[in-house]
PDB file of C-alpha atoms in Angstrom:
ATOM      1  CA  ARG A 922      -1.762  -1.396 -12.369  1.00 73.00           C
ATOM      2  CA  VAL A 923      -1.260   1.245  -9.316  1.00 69.00           C
ATOM      3  CA  ALA A 924      -1.578   4.108 -11.589  1.00 68.00           C
ATOM      4  CA  VAL A 925      -5.191   2.557 -12.706  1.00 73.00           C
ATOM      5  CA  LEU A 926      -6.168   1.954  -8.837  1.00 70.00           C
ATOM      6  CA  ILE A 927      -4.816   5.460  -7.854  1.00 67.00           C
ATOM      7  CA  GLN A 928      -7.045   7.056 -10.131  1.00 71.00           C
ATOM      8  CA  ASN A 929     -10.005   5.342  -9.359  1.00 71.00           C
ATOM      9  CA  THR A 930      -9.463   6.413  -5.841  1.00 70.00           C
ATOM     10  CA  MET A 931      -9.236  10.086  -7.065  1.00 66.00           C
ATOM     11  CA  ALA A 932     -12.726  10.715  -6.743  1.00 71.00           C
ATOM     12  CA  ASN A 933     -13.420  10.300  -3.360  1.00 74.00           C
ATOM     13  CA  ARG A 934     -10.287  10.464  -1.523  1.00 70.00           C
ATOM     14  CA  ALA A 935      -9.990  10.086   2.102  1.00 66.00           C
ATOM     15  CA  THR A 936      -6.675  11.135   2.005  1.00 75.00           C
ATOM     16  CA  MET A 937      -4.505  13.501   0.348  1.00 70.00           C
ATOM     17  CA  LYS A 938      -2.404  12.538  -2.730  1.00 74.00           C
ATOM     18  CA  LYS A 939       1.185  12.715  -1.659  1.00 75.00           C
ATOM     19  CA  ASP A 940       4.034  12.586  -3.844  1.00 73.00           C
ATOM     20  CA  TYR A 941       6.783   9.945  -2.336  1.00 71.00           C
ATOM     21  CA  THR A 942       8.983  10.173  -5.702  1.00 71.00           C
ATOM     22  CA  LEU A 943      11.937  11.908  -3.923  1.00 68.00           C
ATOM     23  CA  LEU A 944      11.590  10.126  -0.263  1.00 69.00           C
ATOM     24  CA  ASP A 945      13.037   6.813   0.635  1.00 69.00           C
ATOM     25  CA  GLY A 946      11.333   3.540   0.971  1.00 66.00           C
ATOM     26  CA  ASN A 947      12.055   3.420   4.349  1.00 68.00           C
ATOM     27  CA  PHE A 948      10.868   7.118   5.249  1.00 73.00           C
ATOM     28  CA  ILE A 949       7.811   7.149   3.958  1.00 73.00           C
ATOM     29  CA  THR A 950       6.491   4.056   5.861  1.00 80.00           C
ATOM     30  CA  LYS A 951       5.872   6.456   8.793  1.00 83.00           C
ATOM     31  CA  ASP A 952       3.030   7.204   7.296  1.00 84.00           C
ATOM     32  CA  ILE A 953       1.227   3.700   6.885  1.00 85.00           C
ATOM     33  CA  ASP A 954       2.559   2.611  10.299  1.00 89.00           C
ATOM     34  CA  PRO A 955      -0.559   4.350  12.682  1.00 90.00           C
ATOM     35  CA  LEU A 956      -2.779   3.421  10.052  1.00 90.00           C
ATOM     36  CA  ILE A 957      -2.020  -0.373  10.132  1.00 90.00           C
ATOM     37  CA  ALA A 958      -1.948  -0.088  14.008  1.00 92.00           C
ATOM     38  CA  ASP A 959      -4.886   1.579  13.903  1.00 92.00           C
ATOM     39  CA  TYR A 960      -6.457  -1.336  11.685  1.00 90.00           C
ATOM     40  CA  GLU A 961      -5.285  -4.005  13.497  1.00 90.00           C
ATOM     41  CA  LYS A 962      -7.446  -3.308  16.522  1.00 90.00           C
ATOM     42  CA  ASP A 963     -10.169  -4.515  14.827  1.00 89.00           C
ATOM     43  CA  PRO A 964     -10.175  -4.728  11.021  1.00 87.00           C
ATOM     44  CA  ALA A 965     -13.942  -6.068  10.297  1.00 86.00           C
ATOM     45  CA  GLY A 966     -14.899  -2.968  12.356  1.00 88.00           C
ATOM     46  CA  ALA A 967     -12.942  -0.359  11.099  1.00 87.00           C
ATOM     47  CA  SER A 968     -14.694   2.736   9.795  1.00 90.00           C
ATOM     48  CA  ASP A 969     -14.844   3.392   6.261  1.00 87.00           C
ATOM     49  CA  VAL A 970     -12.529   6.353   6.464  1.00 89.00           C
ATOM     50  CA  LEU A 971      -9.629   4.529   7.636  1.00 89.00           C
ATOM     51  CA  ARG A 972     -10.071   1.582   5.695  1.00 88.00           C
ATOM     52  CA  ARG A 973     -10.024   4.149   2.589  1.00 86.00           C
ATOM     53  CA  SER A 974      -7.465   6.139   4.038  1.00 88.00           C
ATOM     54  CA  LEU A 975      -5.295   2.620   4.535  1.00 86.00           C
ATOM     55  CA  TYR A 976      -6.143   1.463   0.859  1.00 83.00           C
ATOM     56  CA  GLU A 977      -4.910   5.061  -0.322  1.00 83.00           C
ATOM     57  CA  THR A 978      -1.751   4.851   1.488  1.00 85.00           C
ATOM     58  CA  VAL A 979      -1.195   1.378   0.239  1.00 84.00           C
ATOM     59  CA  LEU A 980      -1.429   2.118  -3.266  1.00 84.00           C
ATOM     60  CA  GLY A 981       1.209   5.857  -2.651  1.00 83.00           C
ATOM     61  CA  LEU A 982       3.659   3.241  -1.337  1.00 83.00           C
ATOM     62  CA  LEU A 983       3.272   0.500  -3.466  1.00 82.00           C
ATOM     63  CA  GLU A 984       3.808   3.314  -6.362  1.00 82.00           C
ATOM     64  CA  LYS A 985       7.077   4.386  -4.996  1.00 79.00           C
ATOM     65  CA  GLY A 986       8.131   0.569  -4.384  1.00 77.00           C
ATOM     66  CA  THR A 987       7.352  -0.281  -8.027  1.00 77.00           C
ATOM     67  CA  SER A 988       9.801   2.604  -9.096  1.00 74.00           C
ATOM     68  CA  LEU A 989      12.285   1.241  -7.054  1.00 69.00           C
ATOM     69  CA  MET A 990      12.352  -1.858  -8.448  1.00 69.00           C
ATOM     70  CA  GLY A 991      14.782  -1.713 -10.966  1.00 68.00           C
ATOM     71  CA  GLN A 992      17.314  -0.996  -8.032  1.00 66.00           C
ATOM     72  CA  LEU A 993      16.953  -4.888  -6.985  1.00 62.00           C
ATOM     73  CA  LYS A 994      19.125  -7.659  -7.689  1.00 61.00           C
ATOM     74  CA  VAL A 995      15.734  -9.917  -7.145  1.00 63.00           C
ATOM     75  CA  ALA A 996      13.285  -7.855  -8.927  1.00 65.00           C
ATOM     76  CA  LYS A 997      11.480 -10.676 -10.739  1.00 70.00           C
ATOM     77  CA  LEU A 998      10.473 -12.001  -7.233  1.00 75.00           C
ATOM     78  CA  GLN A 999       9.419  -8.521  -5.915  1.00 77.00           C
ATOM     79  CA  LEU A1000       7.605  -8.053  -9.082  1.00 78.00           C
ATOM     80  CA  VAL A1001       5.445 -11.535  -8.821  1.00 80.00           C
ATOM     81  CA  GLU A1002       4.802 -10.916  -5.186  1.00 84.00           C
ATOM     82  CA  THR A1003       3.660  -7.327  -5.752  1.00 82.00           C
ATOM     83  CA  ASN A1004       1.557  -8.418  -8.381  1.00 83.00           C
ATOM     84  CA  LYS A1005      -0.521 -10.813  -6.085  1.00 87.00           C
ATOM     85  CA  ARG A1006      -0.612  -8.027  -3.673  1.00 86.00           C
ATOM     86  CA  LEU A1007      -2.389  -6.197  -6.049  1.00 84.00           C
ATOM     87  CA  ASP A1008      -4.816  -8.752  -7.001  1.00 85.00           C
ATOM     88  CA  LEU A1009      -5.773  -8.714  -4.113  1.00 83.00           C
ATOM     89  CA  LEU A1010      -6.285  -4.747  -3.755  1.00 82.00           C
ATOM     90  CA  ALA A1011      -8.753  -4.696  -7.209  1.00 80.00           C
ATOM     91  CA  ASP A1012     -10.762  -6.476  -5.120  1.00 77.00           C
ATOM     92  CA  PRO A1013     -10.419  -7.279  -1.468  1.00 72.00           C
ATOM     93  CA  ASP A1014     -13.249  -9.911  -0.177  1.00 73.00           C
ATOM     94  CA  LYS A1015     -11.830  -9.478   3.671  1.00 81.00           C
ATOM     95  CA  PRO A1016     -10.802  -6.721   5.564  1.00 82.00           C
ATOM     96  CA  GLU A1017      -8.061  -9.114   6.616  1.00 85.00           C
ATOM     97  CA  GLU A1018      -6.318  -8.838   3.106  1.00 87.00           C
ATOM     98  CA  LEU A1019      -6.228  -5.090   3.187  1.00 87.00           C
ATOM     99  CA  LEU A1020      -4.074  -5.272   6.422  1.00 88.00           C
ATOM    100  CA  GLU A1021      -1.802  -8.177   5.105  1.00 90.00           C
ATOM    101  CA  VAL A1022      -1.054  -6.110   2.082  1.00 88.00           C
ATOM    102  CA  ALA A1023      -0.529  -3.017   4.042  1.00 88.00           C
ATOM    103  CA  LYS A1024       1.918  -4.974   6.212  1.00 90.00           C
ATOM    104  CA  TRP A1025       3.736  -6.252   3.245  1.00 87.00           C
ATOM    105  CA  THR A1026       4.130  -3.083   1.729  1.00 86.00           C
ATOM    106  CA  ALA A1027       5.467  -1.401   4.969  1.00 87.00           C
ATOM    107  CA  ALA A1028       8.009  -4.249   5.176  1.00 86.00           C
ATOM    108  CA  LEU A1029       9.119  -3.941   1.536  1.00 83.00           C
ATOM    109  CA  LEU A1030       9.467  -0.177   1.649  1.00 82.00           C
ATOM    110  CA  LYS A1031      11.319  -0.553   5.026  1.00 81.00           C
ATOM    111  CA  THR A1032      13.649  -2.466   3.033  1.00 77.00           C
ATOM    112  CA  MET A1033      14.473  -0.303   0.680  1.00 69.00           C
TER     113      MET A1033
END
């Protein structure tokens, strides 16, 4: 599902697609932390570019996170939680949902 969502963003990206395959999870969260801080200031009034940047970065981090899930002992639980976040990303109704998913993703990858 992450790959499909990433493919949908390829036409009009706000950010460059980054390859996180060789990087550690806690290192790559440095890309999302400033975006979360900017978005938290005013989720409803955030610019379209900031929203798309955060969305695209979350998808890139989730792609890396799902590849690391096989190394976790509680992978099934994490997959269920990841699936919930992907459902929110597939059709975000509120700006706060994107912020919640971004924070969850950053927290997940900081532990990997």
